[in-house]
CSV table of C-alpha atoms in Angstrom, one decimal:
chain,number,residue,atom,x,y,z
J,43,MET,CA,-1.6,-10.0,44.0
J,44,SER,CA,-4.3,-12.3,45.4
J,45,LYS,CA,-6.8,-9.5,46.2
J,46,GLN,CA,-9.3,-8.6,43.5
J,47,ILE,CA,-9.1,-4.9,42.6
J,48,SER,CA,-11.8,-3.3,40.4
J,49,ILE,CA,-10.9,-2.4,36.8
J,50,PRO,CA,-11.6,1.4,37.3
J,51,ALA,CA,-9.3,1.4,40.3
J,52,LEU,CA,-6.7,-0.4,38.3
J,53,LYS,CA,-7.2,2.3,35.6
J,54,ARG,CA,-6.4,5.0,38.2
J,55,LEU,CA,-3.2,3.4,39.6
J,56,PRO,CA,-0.9,4.5,36.7
J,57,SER,CA,-1.8,8.1,37.4
J,58,TYR,CA,-0.8,7.6,41.1
J,59,TYR,CA,2.4,6.2,39.9
J,60,TYR,CA,3.0,9.1,37.5
J,61,ILE,CA,2.5,11.5,40.5
J,62,LEU,CA,5.0,9.6,42.6
J,63,CYS,CA,7.6,9.8,39.8
J,64,GLN,CA,7.0,13.6,39.6
J,65,SER,CA,7.2,14.1,43.3
J,66,MET,CA,10.4,12.1,43.6
J,67,GLU,CA,12.0,14.1,40.8
J,68,SER,CA,11.2,17.2,42.7
J,69,GLY,CA,12.9,15.9,45.8
J,70,LYS,CA,9.9,15.2,48.1
J,71,LYS,CA,10.1,12.4,50.6
J,72,TYR,CA,6.4,12.0,51.7
J,73,ILE,CA,3.0,12.5,50.0
J,74,SER,CA,-0.5,12.4,51.4
J,75,SER,CA,-3.5,10.8,49.8
J,76,ALA,CA,-5.1,14.3,50.0
J,77,THR,CA,-2.2,15.7,47.8
J,78,ILE,CA,-2.6,12.9,45.3
J,79,ALA,CA,-6.4,13.5,45.2
J,80,LYS,CA,-5.9,17.2,44.7
J,81,LEU,CA,-3.4,16.7,41.9
J,82,LEU,CA,-5.7,14.3,40.1
J,83,ASP,CA,-8.9,16.1,41.0
J,84,ILE,CA,-10.6,13.0,42.5
J,85,ASP,CA,-12.0,12.4,45.9
J,86,ASP,CA,-9.5,11.8,48.8
J,87,THR,CA,-11.6,8.8,50.0
J,88,GLN,CA,-11.4,7.2,46.5
J,89,VAL,CA,-7.6,7.6,46.5
J,90,ARG,CA,-7.3,6.0,49.9
J,91,LYS,CA,-9.6,3.1,48.9
J,92,ASP,CA,-7.6,2.5,45.7
J,93,ILE,CA,-4.3,2.5,47.5
J,94,ALA,CA,-5.6,0.2,50.2
J,95,ALA,CA,-6.8,-2.2,47.5
J,96,THR,CA,-3.2,-2.6,46.4
J,97,GLY,CA,-2.3,-3.7,49.9
J,98,TYR,CA,-0.2,-0.6,50.7
J,99,VAL,CA,-0.4,1.3,54.0
J,100,GLY,CA,0.8,4.8,54.7
J,101,LYS,CA,2.2,6.2,57.9
J,102,PRO,CA,-0.2,8.0,60.1
J,103,LYS,CA,0.2,11.8,59.9
J,104,VAL,CA,3.3,11.8,57.5
J,105,GLY,CA,1.5,10.0,54.6
J,106,PHE,CA,3.2,7.7,52.1
J,107,ASP,CA,7.0,7.4,51.8
J,108,ILE,CA,7.3,8.2,48.1
J,109,LYS,CA,10.2,5.9,47.3
J,110,ASP,CA,8.7,3.0,49.1
J,111,PHE,CA,5.2,3.5,47.7
J,112,LYS,CA,6.6,3.9,44.2
J,113,ALA,CA,8.5,0.6,44.5
J,114,HIS,CA,5.3,-1.0,45.8
J,115,LEU,CA,3.3,0.2,42.8
J,116,GLU,CA,6.0,-0.8,40.3
J,117,ASN,CA,5.8,-4.3,41.7
J,118,TYR,CA,2.0,-4.2,41.9
J,119,LEU,CA,1.6,-2.9,38.3
J,120,ASP,CA,4.3,-5.3,37.2
J,121,LEU,CA,6.2,-2.4,35.5
J,122,ASN,CA,9.6,-4.1,35.6
J,123,THR,CA,8.4,-7.1,33.6
J,124,LYS,CA,8.7,-6.6,29.9
J,125,LYS,CA,5.3,-6.9,28.2
J,126,GLU,CA,5.4,-7.8,24.5
J,127,ALA,CA,2.7,-6.7,22.1
J,128,PHE,CA,2.1,-6.9,18.4
J,129,LEU,CA,1.0,-3.8,16.5
J,130,ILE,CA,-1.5,-4.2,13.7
J,131,GLY,CA,-1.7,-1.5,11.1
J,132,ALA,CA,1.5,0.3,10.2
J,133,GLY,CA,0.0,3.6,9.3
J,134,ASN,CA,1.0,6.9,10.8
J,135,LEU,CA,-0.5,6.1,14.2
J,136,GLY,CA,1.0,2.6,14.2
J,137,ILE,CA,4.5,3.9,13.4
J,138,ALA,CA,4.2,6.7,15.9
J,139,LEU,CA,3.3,4.2,18.6
J,140,ALA,CA,6.1,1.9,17.6
J,141,LYS,CA,8.5,4.8,18.0
J,142,TYR,CA,6.9,6.2,21.2
J,143,GLU,CA,9.5,6.6,23.9
J,144,GLY,CA,6.9,6.9,26.7
J,145,PHE,CA,6.1,3.1,26.7
J,146,LYS,CA,9.5,2.1,28.1
J,147,LYS,CA,8.8,3.2,31.6
J,148,TYR,CA,5.8,0.9,31.8
J,149,GLY,CA,7.7,-2.1,30.4
J,150,LEU,CA,5.8,-2.2,27.1
J,151,ASN,CA,7.7,-3.4,24.1
J,152,ILE,CA,6.2,-3.5,20.6
J,153,THR,CA,7.8,-6.7,19.3
J,154,ALA,CA,6.7,-6.4,15.7
J,155,LEU,CA,4.3,-4.6,13.3
J,156,PHE,CA,1.8,-6.2,10.9
J,157,ASP,CA,0.2,-4.8,7.8
J,158,GLU,CA,-1.3,-6.1,4.6
J,159,ASP,CA,0.3,-3.5,2.4
J,160,ILE,CA,2.9,-5.2,0.2
J,161,HIS,CA,5.0,-2.0,0.1
J,162,LYS,CA,5.3,-2.0,3.9
J,163,ILE,CA,5.9,-5.7,4.5
J,164,GLY,CA,9.5,-6.5,5.2
J,165,THR,CA,10.5,-2.9,5.9
J,166,MET,CA,11.6,-1.7,9.3
J,167,VAL,CA,10.4,0.9,11.8
J,168,GLY,CA,13.5,1.5,13.8
J,169,SER,CA,14.5,-1.9,15.0
J,170,LYS,CA,11.1,-3.4,14.5
J,171,LYS,CA,10.0,-5.3,11.4
J,172,ILE,CA,6.7,-5.0,9.5
J,173,PHE,CA,5.3,-8.5,8.8
J,174,ASP,CA,2.6,-9.7,6.5
J,175,ILE,CA,-0.6,-9.9,8.5
J,176,GLU,CA,-1.1,-13.4,7.2
J,177,LYS,CA,1.9,-14.5,9.4
J,178,LEU,CA,0.2,-13.4,12.5
J,179,PRO,CA,-1.3,-16.7,13.7
J,180,ASP,CA,2.1,-18.4,13.3
J,181,LEU,CA,4.0,-15.6,15.1
J,182,VAL,CA,1.4,-15.4,18.0
J,183,GLU,CA,2.2,-19.0,18.7
J,184,ARG,CA,5.9,-19.0,18.1
J,185,MET,CA,6.6,-15.8,20.0
J,186,ASN,CA,4.0,-16.3,22.7
J,187,VAL,CA,2.7,-12.7,22.3
J,188,HIS,CA,-1.0,-12.3,23.1
J,189,ILE,CA,-1.6,-8.6,23.2
J,190,ALA,CA,-2.4,-6.6,20.0
J,191,ILE,CA,-2.4,-2.9,19.5
J,192,LEU,CA,-5.0,-2.2,16.8
J,193,THR,CA,-4.3,0.9,14.7
J,194,VAL,CA,-6.1,0.1,11.4
J,195,PRO,CA,-8.7,2.5,9.9
J,196,ALA,CA,-12.1,2.3,11.6
J,197,PRO,CA,-13.9,0.6,8.7
J,198,LYS,CA,-11.5,-2.3,8.8
J,199,ALA,CA,-11.3,-2.6,12.6
J,200,GLN,CA,-14.0,-5.3,13.2
J,201,GLU,CA,-12.7,-7.5,10.4
J,202,VAL,CA,-9.1,-7.3,11.6
J,203,ALA,CA,-10.2,-7.8,15.2
J,204,ASP,CA,-12.0,-11.0,14.2
J,205,PHE,CA,-8.8,-12.2,12.6
J,206,LEU,CA,-6.8,-11.3,15.7
J,207,VAL,CA,-9.1,-13.4,17.9
J,208,GLN,CA,-8.9,-16.3,15.4
J,209,SER,CA,-5.1,-15.9,15.5
J,210,GLY,CA,-4.9,-16.4,19.3
J,211,ILE,CA,-4.7,-12.8,20.5
J,212,LYS,CA,-6.2,-12.5,24.0
J,213,ALA,CA,-6.2,-8.7,24.5
J,214,ILE,CA,-6.8,-5.9,22.1
J,215,TRP,CA,-5.9,-2.2,22.7
J,216,ASN,CA,-8.1,-0.5,20.2
J,217,PHE,CA,-7.1,2.9,18.8
J,218,ALA,CA,-9.6,2.8,15.9
J,219,PRO,CA,-12.7,4.9,16.6
J,220,ALA,CA,-15.0,2.0,16.0
J,221,ASN,CA,-17.2,0.0,18.3
J,222,ILE,CA,-15.7,-3.5,18.1
J,223,LYS,CA,-17.4,-6.7,19.2
J,224,VAL,CA,-15.2,-9.5,20.6
J,225,PRO,CA,-16.0,-12.8,22.4
J,226,ASP,CA,-16.4,-12.5,26.2
J,227,ASN,CA,-13.1,-14.2,26.9
J,228,ILE,CA,-11.2,-11.5,25.0
J,229,ILE,CA,-10.1,-8.3,26.8
J,230,ILE,CA,-10.7,-5.1,24.9
J,231,SER,CA,-9.6,-1.6,25.8
J,232,ASN,CA,-10.8,1.3,23.7
J,233,GLN,CA,-8.5,4.3,23.6
J,234,ASP,CA,-10.7,7.2,23.3
J,235,LEU,CA,-8.3,10.0,22.4
J,236,ALA,CA,-10.9,12.7,22.1
J,237,SER,CA,-12.3,12.7,25.7
J,238,SER,CA,-9.3,14.5,27.2
J,239,PHE,CA,-9.7,17.1,24.6
J,240,VAL,CA,-13.3,17.8,25.6
J,241,THR,CA,-12.2,18.5,29.2
J,242,LEU,CA,-9.4,20.7,28.0
J,243,SER,CA,-11.6,22.8,25.8
J,244,LEU,CA,-14.3,23.1,28.4
J,245,MET,CA,-11.8,24.2,31.1
J,246,MET,CA,-10.6,26.8,28.6
J,247,SER,CA,-14.0,28.1,28.0
J,248,GLY,CA,-14.2,28.7,31.7
J,249,LYS,CA,-16.8,26.0,32.6
Z,157,MET,CA,-23.7,27.0,31.5
Z,158,SER,CA,-23.7,29.6,34.2
Z,159,LYS,CA,-23.2,27.1,37.1
Z,160,GLN,CA,-19.6,26.4,38.1
Z,161,ILE,CA,-18.8,22.7,37.8
Z,162,SER,CA,-15.6,21.3,39.4
Z,163,ILE,CA,-12.8,20.1,37.1
Z,164,PRO,CA,-13.0,16.6,38.5
Z,165,ALA,CA,-16.7,16.4,37.6
Z,166,LEU,CA,-15.9,17.9,34.2
Z,167,LYS,CA,-13.4,15.1,33.6
Z,168,ARG,CA,-15.9,12.4,34.5
Z,169,LEU,CA,-18.6,13.7,32.1
Z,170,PRO,CA,-17.1,12.3,28.9
Z,171,SER,CA,-17.2,8.8,30.4
Z,172,TYR,CA,-20.9,9.3,31.3
Z,173,TYR,CA,-21.5,10.4,27.7
Z,174,TYR,CA,-19.6,7.3,26.4
Z,175,ILE,CA,-21.8,5.0,28.6
Z,176,LEU,CA,-25.0,6.7,27.2
Z,177,CYS,CA,-23.8,6.2,23.7
Z,178,GLN,CA,-23.1,2.5,24.4
Z,179,SER,CA,-26.4,2.0,26.1
Z,180,MET,CA,-28.3,3.7,23.3
Z,181,GLU,CA,-26.6,1.5,20.8
Z,182,SER,CA,-27.6,-1.6,22.7
Z,183,GLY,CA,-31.3,-0.5,22.6
Z,184,LYS,CA,-31.8,0.6,26.2
Z,185,LYS,CA,-34.3,3.4,27.0
Z,186,TYR,CA,-33.4,4.3,30.6
Z,187,ILE,CA,-30.3,4.1,32.8
Z,188,SER,CA,-29.9,4.7,36.6
Z,189,SER,CA,-27.1,6.6,38.3
Z,190,ALA,CA,-26.4,3.4,40.1
Z,191,THR,CA,-25.7,1.6,36.8
Z,192,ILE,CA,-23.4,4.4,35.6
Z,193,ALA,CA,-21.6,4.3,39.0
Z,194,LYS,CA,-21.2,0.6,38.8
Z,195,LEU,CA,-19.8,0.7,35.2
Z,196,LEU,CA,-17.3,3.3,36.2
Z,197,ASP,CA,-16.7,2.1,39.8
Z,198,ILE,CA,-17.3,5.4,41.4
Z,199,ASP,CA,-19.8,6.3,44.1
Z,200,ASP,CA,-23.4,6.6,43.2
Z,201,THR,CA,-23.7,9.8,45.1
Z,202,GLN,CA,-20.8,11.2,43.1
Z,203,VAL,CA,-22.5,10.4,39.9
Z,204,ARG,CA,-25.7,12.0,41.0
Z,205,LYS,CA,-23.9,15.1,42.2
Z,206,ASP,CA,-22.0,15.4,38.9
Z,207,ILE,CA,-25.2,15.0,36.8
Z,208,ALA,CA,-27.0,17.5,39.0
Z,209,ALA,CA,-24.2,20.0,38.5
Z,210,THR,CA,-24.9,19.9,34.8
Z,211,GLY,CA,-28.5,20.9,35.6
Z,212,TYR,CA,-30.1,17.6,34.5
Z,213,VAL,CA,-32.8,15.8,36.5
Z,214,GLY,CA,-33.8,12.2,36.1
Z,215,LYS,CA,-37.3,10.7,36.6
Z,216,PRO,CA,-38.0,9.2,40.0
Z,217,LYS,CA,-37.8,5.4,39.9
Z,218,VAL,CA,-37.2,5.0,36.1
Z,219,GLY,CA,-33.8,6.9,36.1
Z,220,PHE,CA,-32.5,8.9,33.2
Z,221,ASP,CA,-34.1,8.8,29.7
Z,222,ILE,CA,-31.0,7.9,27.7
Z,223,LYS,CA,-31.8,9.8,24.5
Z,224,ASP,CA,-32.8,12.9,26.4
Z,225,PHE,CA,-29.8,12.8,28.8
Z,226,LYS,CA,-27.4,12.2,25.9
Z,227,ALA,CA,-28.8,15.3,24.1
Z,228,HIS,CA,-28.4,17.3,27.3
Z,229,LEU,CA,-24.8,16.2,27.8
Z,230,GLU,CA,-24.0,16.9,24.1
Z,231,ASN,CA,-25.2,20.4,24.7
Z,232,TYR,CA,-23.5,20.8,28.1
Z,233,LEU,CA,-20.2,19.5,26.8
Z,234,ASP,CA,-20.6,21.6,23.8
Z,235,LEU,CA,-20.0,18.7,21.5
Z,236,ASN,CA,-21.9,20.2,18.6
Z,237,THR,CA,-19.7,23.3,18.5
Z,238,LYS,CA,-16.6,23.0,16.4
Z,239,LYS,CA,-13.5,23.5,18.4
Z,240,GLU,CA,-10.4,24.6,16.5
Z,241,ALA,CA,-6.9,23.5,17.5
Z,242,PHE,CA,-3.4,23.9,16.0
Z,243,LEU,CA,-1.2,20.8,16.0
Z,244,ILE,CA,2.5,21.3,16.6
Z,245,GLY,CA,4.9,18.7,15.3
Z,246,ALA,CA,4.0,17.0,12.0
Z,247,GLY,CA,5.7,13.7,12.7
Z,248,ASN,CA,3.9,10.3,12.5
Z,249,LEU,CA,1.8,11.0,15.6
Z,250,GLY,CA,0.9,14.5,14.5
Z,251,ILE,CA,-0.2,13.3,11.1
Z,252,ALA,CA,-2.1,10.4,12.6
Z,253,LEU,CA,-4.0,12.8,14.9
Z,254,ALA,CA,-4.6,15.2,12.0
Z,255,LYS,CA,-6.3,12.3,10.2
Z,256,TYR,CA,-8.0,10.7,13.2
Z,257,GLU,CA,-11.7,10.2,12.5
Z,258,GLY,CA,-12.7,9.9,16.1
Z,259,PHE,CA,-12.3,13.6,16.9
Z,260,LYS,CA,-15.4,14.5,14.9
Z,261,LYS,CA,-18.0,13.3,17.3
Z,262,TYR,CA,-16.5,15.7,19.9
Z,263,GLY,CA,-16.4,18.6,17.5
Z,264,LEU,CA,-12.6,18.8,17.5
Z,265,ASN,CA,-11.2,20.2,14.3
Z,266,ILE,CA,-7.4,20.5,13.7
Z,267,THR,CA,-7.2,23.7,11.7
Z,268,ALA,CA,-3.6,23.5,10.7
Z,269,LEU,CA,-0.3,21.8,11.5
Z,270,PHE,CA,3.1,23.5,12.3
Z,271,ASP,CA,6.6,22.2,12.0
Z,272,GLU,CA,10.1,23.5,11.6
Z,273,ASP,CA,11.1,21.0,9.0
Z,274,ILE,CA,11.6,22.8,5.7
Z,275,HIS,CA,10.6,19.7,3.8
Z,276,LYS,CA,7.3,19.5,5.5
Z,277,ILE,CA,6.3,23.2,5.5
Z,278,GLY,CA,3.8,24.0,2.8
Z,279,THR,CA,2.8,20.4,2.2
Z,280,MET,CA,-0.7,19.1,3.1
Z,281,VAL,CA,-2.1,16.4,5.4
Z,282,GLY,CA,-5.5,15.7,3.8
Z,283,SER,CA,-7.1,19.2,3.6
Z,284,LYS,CA,-4.8,20.6,6.3
Z,285,LYS,CA,-1.7,22.6,5.6
Z,286,ILE,CA,1.6,22.4,7.4
Z,287,PHE,CA,2.9,25.9,8.3
Z,288,ASP,CA,6.3,27.1,9.4
Z,289,ILE,CA,6.3,27.2,13.2
Z,290,GLU,CA,7.6,30.7,13.0
Z,291,LYS,CA,4.1,31.7,11.6
Z,292,LEU,CA,2.4,30.5,14.8
Z,293,PRO,CA,2.1,33.8,16.8
Z,294,ASP,CA,0.6,35.5,13.7
Z,295,LEU,CA,-1.9,32.7,13.0
Z,296,VAL,CA,-3.0,32.4,16.7
Z,297,GLU,CA,-4.0,36.0,16.5
Z,298,ARG,CA,-5.5,36.0,13.0
Z,299,MET,CA,-7.4,32.7,13.3
Z,300,ASN,CA,-8.3,33.1,17.0
Z,301,VAL,CA,-7.2,29.5,17.8
Z,302,HIS,CA,-5.9,29.1,21.3
Z,303,ILE,CA,-5.6,25.4,21.8
Z,304,ALA,CA,-2.4,23.5,20.7
Z,305,ILE,CA,-1.9,19.8,20.4
Z,306,LEU,CA,1.8,19.1,21.1
Z,307,THR,CA,3.3,16.1,19.3
Z,308,VAL,CA,7.0,17.0,19.1
Z,309,PRO,CA,9.7,14.7,20.4
Z,310,ALA,CA,10.1,14.7,24.2
Z,311,PRO,CA,13.5,16.5,24.2
Z,312,LYS,CA,12.0,19.4,22.4
Z,313,ALA,CA,8.7,19.6,24.2
Z,314,GLN,CA,9.6,22.2,26.9
Z,315,GLU,CA,11.2,24.6,24.4
Z,316,VAL,CA,8.3,24.4,22.0
Z,317,ALA,CA,5.8,24.7,24.9
Z,318,ASP,CA,7.5,28.0,25.9
Z,319,PHE,CA,7.2,29.2,22.4
Z,320,LEU,CA,3.5,28.3,22.3
Z,321,VAL,CA,2.8,30.3,25.5
Z,322,GLN,CA,4.7,33.3,24.0
Z,323,SER,CA,2.6,32.9,20.9
Z,324,GLY,CA,-0.7,33.3,22.7
Z,325,ILE,CA,-1.7,29.7,23.1
Z,326,LYS,CA,-3.9,29.2,26.2
Z,327,ALA,CA,-4.3,25.4,26.5
Z,328,ILE,CA,-1.9,22.6,25.6
Z,329,TRP,CA,-2.8,19.0,25.0
Z,330,ASN,CA,0.6,17.4,25.4
Z,331,PHE,CA,1.4,14.0,23.8
Z,332,ALA,CA,5.1,14.2,24.4
Z,333,PRO,CA,6.3,11.9,27.2
Z,334,ALA,CA,7.9,14.9,29.0
Z,335,ASN,CA,7.2,16.9,32.1
Z,336,ILE,CA,6.4,20.3,30.8
Z,337,LYS,CA,6.2,23.5,33.0
Z,338,VAL,CA,3.8,26.2,32.0
Z,339,PRO,CA,2.7,29.4,33.7
Z,340,ASP,CA,-0.3,29.0,36.0
Z,341,ASN,CA,-2.7,30.7,33.6
Z,342,ILE,CA,-2.1,28.1,30.9
Z,343,ILE,CA,-4.1,24.9,30.9
Z,344,ILE,CA,-2.1,21.8,30.3
Z,345,SER,CA,-3.4,18.2,29.8
Z,346,ASN,CA,-0.9,15.4,29.6
Z,347,GLN,CA,-1.9,12.5,27.4
Z,348,ASP,CA,-0.2,9.4,28.9
Z,349,LEU,CA,-0.7,6.8,26.2
Z,350,ALA,CA,1.0,4.0,28.2
Z,351,SER,CA,-1.3,4.0,31.2
Z,352,SER,CA,-4.2,2.3,29.4
Z,353,PHE,CA,-1.8,-0.4,28.3
Z,354,VAL,CA,-0.8,-1.1,31.9
Z,355,THR,CA,-4.4,-1.7,32.8
Z,356,LEU,CA,-4.9,-4.0,29.8
Z,357,SER,CA,-1.9,-6.1,30.5
Z,358,LEU,CA,-2.8,-6.4,34.2
Z,359,MET,CA,-6.4,-7.4,33.3
Z,360,MET,CA,-4.9,-10.1,31.0
Z,361,SER,CA,-2.7,-11.4,33.8
Z,362,GLY,CA,-5.9,-11.9,35.8
Z,363,LYS,CA,-5.4,-9.1,38.4
């Protein structure tokens, strides 16, 4: 945990973890960096560098013990610790994310939703309540949640992001297709949903 | 367009495009492959190889003219051509994607939605109609749309994917957190929404 790993490398690790889960399900015992590289279409040397940065070492010739490597990554990526987040903007996307089953395996839990719509405030999405956005600063402090998932419409994204920062939020996962500015001490990750589509459509056109 | 580019390179190009958009917004005129490589933490040689594969050449010493290179990539990635897709599963996520503004800049247009729910069939999401899933094979052929965005619940994903393949769909962008098997001639891209979150939460924990 003490070594500094680069952010892009960090971004690649979840895909390695995904492959390990898949390989384990299919009953394999060992996997090589070359196989991982091929499955993800990235350079083998890059894969080896990334894995080394997490402090994990494979066995010469046989590669990585899948079960052991998976446990290592779970620990490194802190997947067994529950990570709480608030979701801001209880529209279709917000509700879909609040219900999304795929977050569980990464330990992500959306604690509560926030909206400004008086018709939504107080209602439930499954077991999660929609709160008045005005309550955010108070709940950030009381519940000690510092990550926000931003699913408001693009034209409102900057204004809401400013309010999140004022409310004590430290990291924003932005789904709005808007270029948001935040102070340097705030972490922002923009979810660009469309770029995967570009690759898919180009692959289909035979490029 | 005639040159064959590798899938890994193709997958990296949207990130280059994203960087060019950001750099142009911030008023820069030129960018070097080294700067792009640093921002994405991949090898400079890799970046230069990828860019060369698109047929673009920078100016010695000054690097790439951002505006010109951006226009080149737009053309190469075919971003100005409308790409039609069908969306399968008109739940919250499906509706959110059908309304998502961020797809426009990549030329993606969701032509129609499909569902099996009799209460949804025939209704509209903005200007897009929800059709009976049974109509899919007919509409794939008539409208010549061969890309499907899959937003059904995970337990239904495989069954629906099988039906998509039978219906003539050639590429599936899968949002369901499920491990789908498709024939080798079908392109599948799995959208793992949670992995970005892992990175964000690790960055916040100071890793």
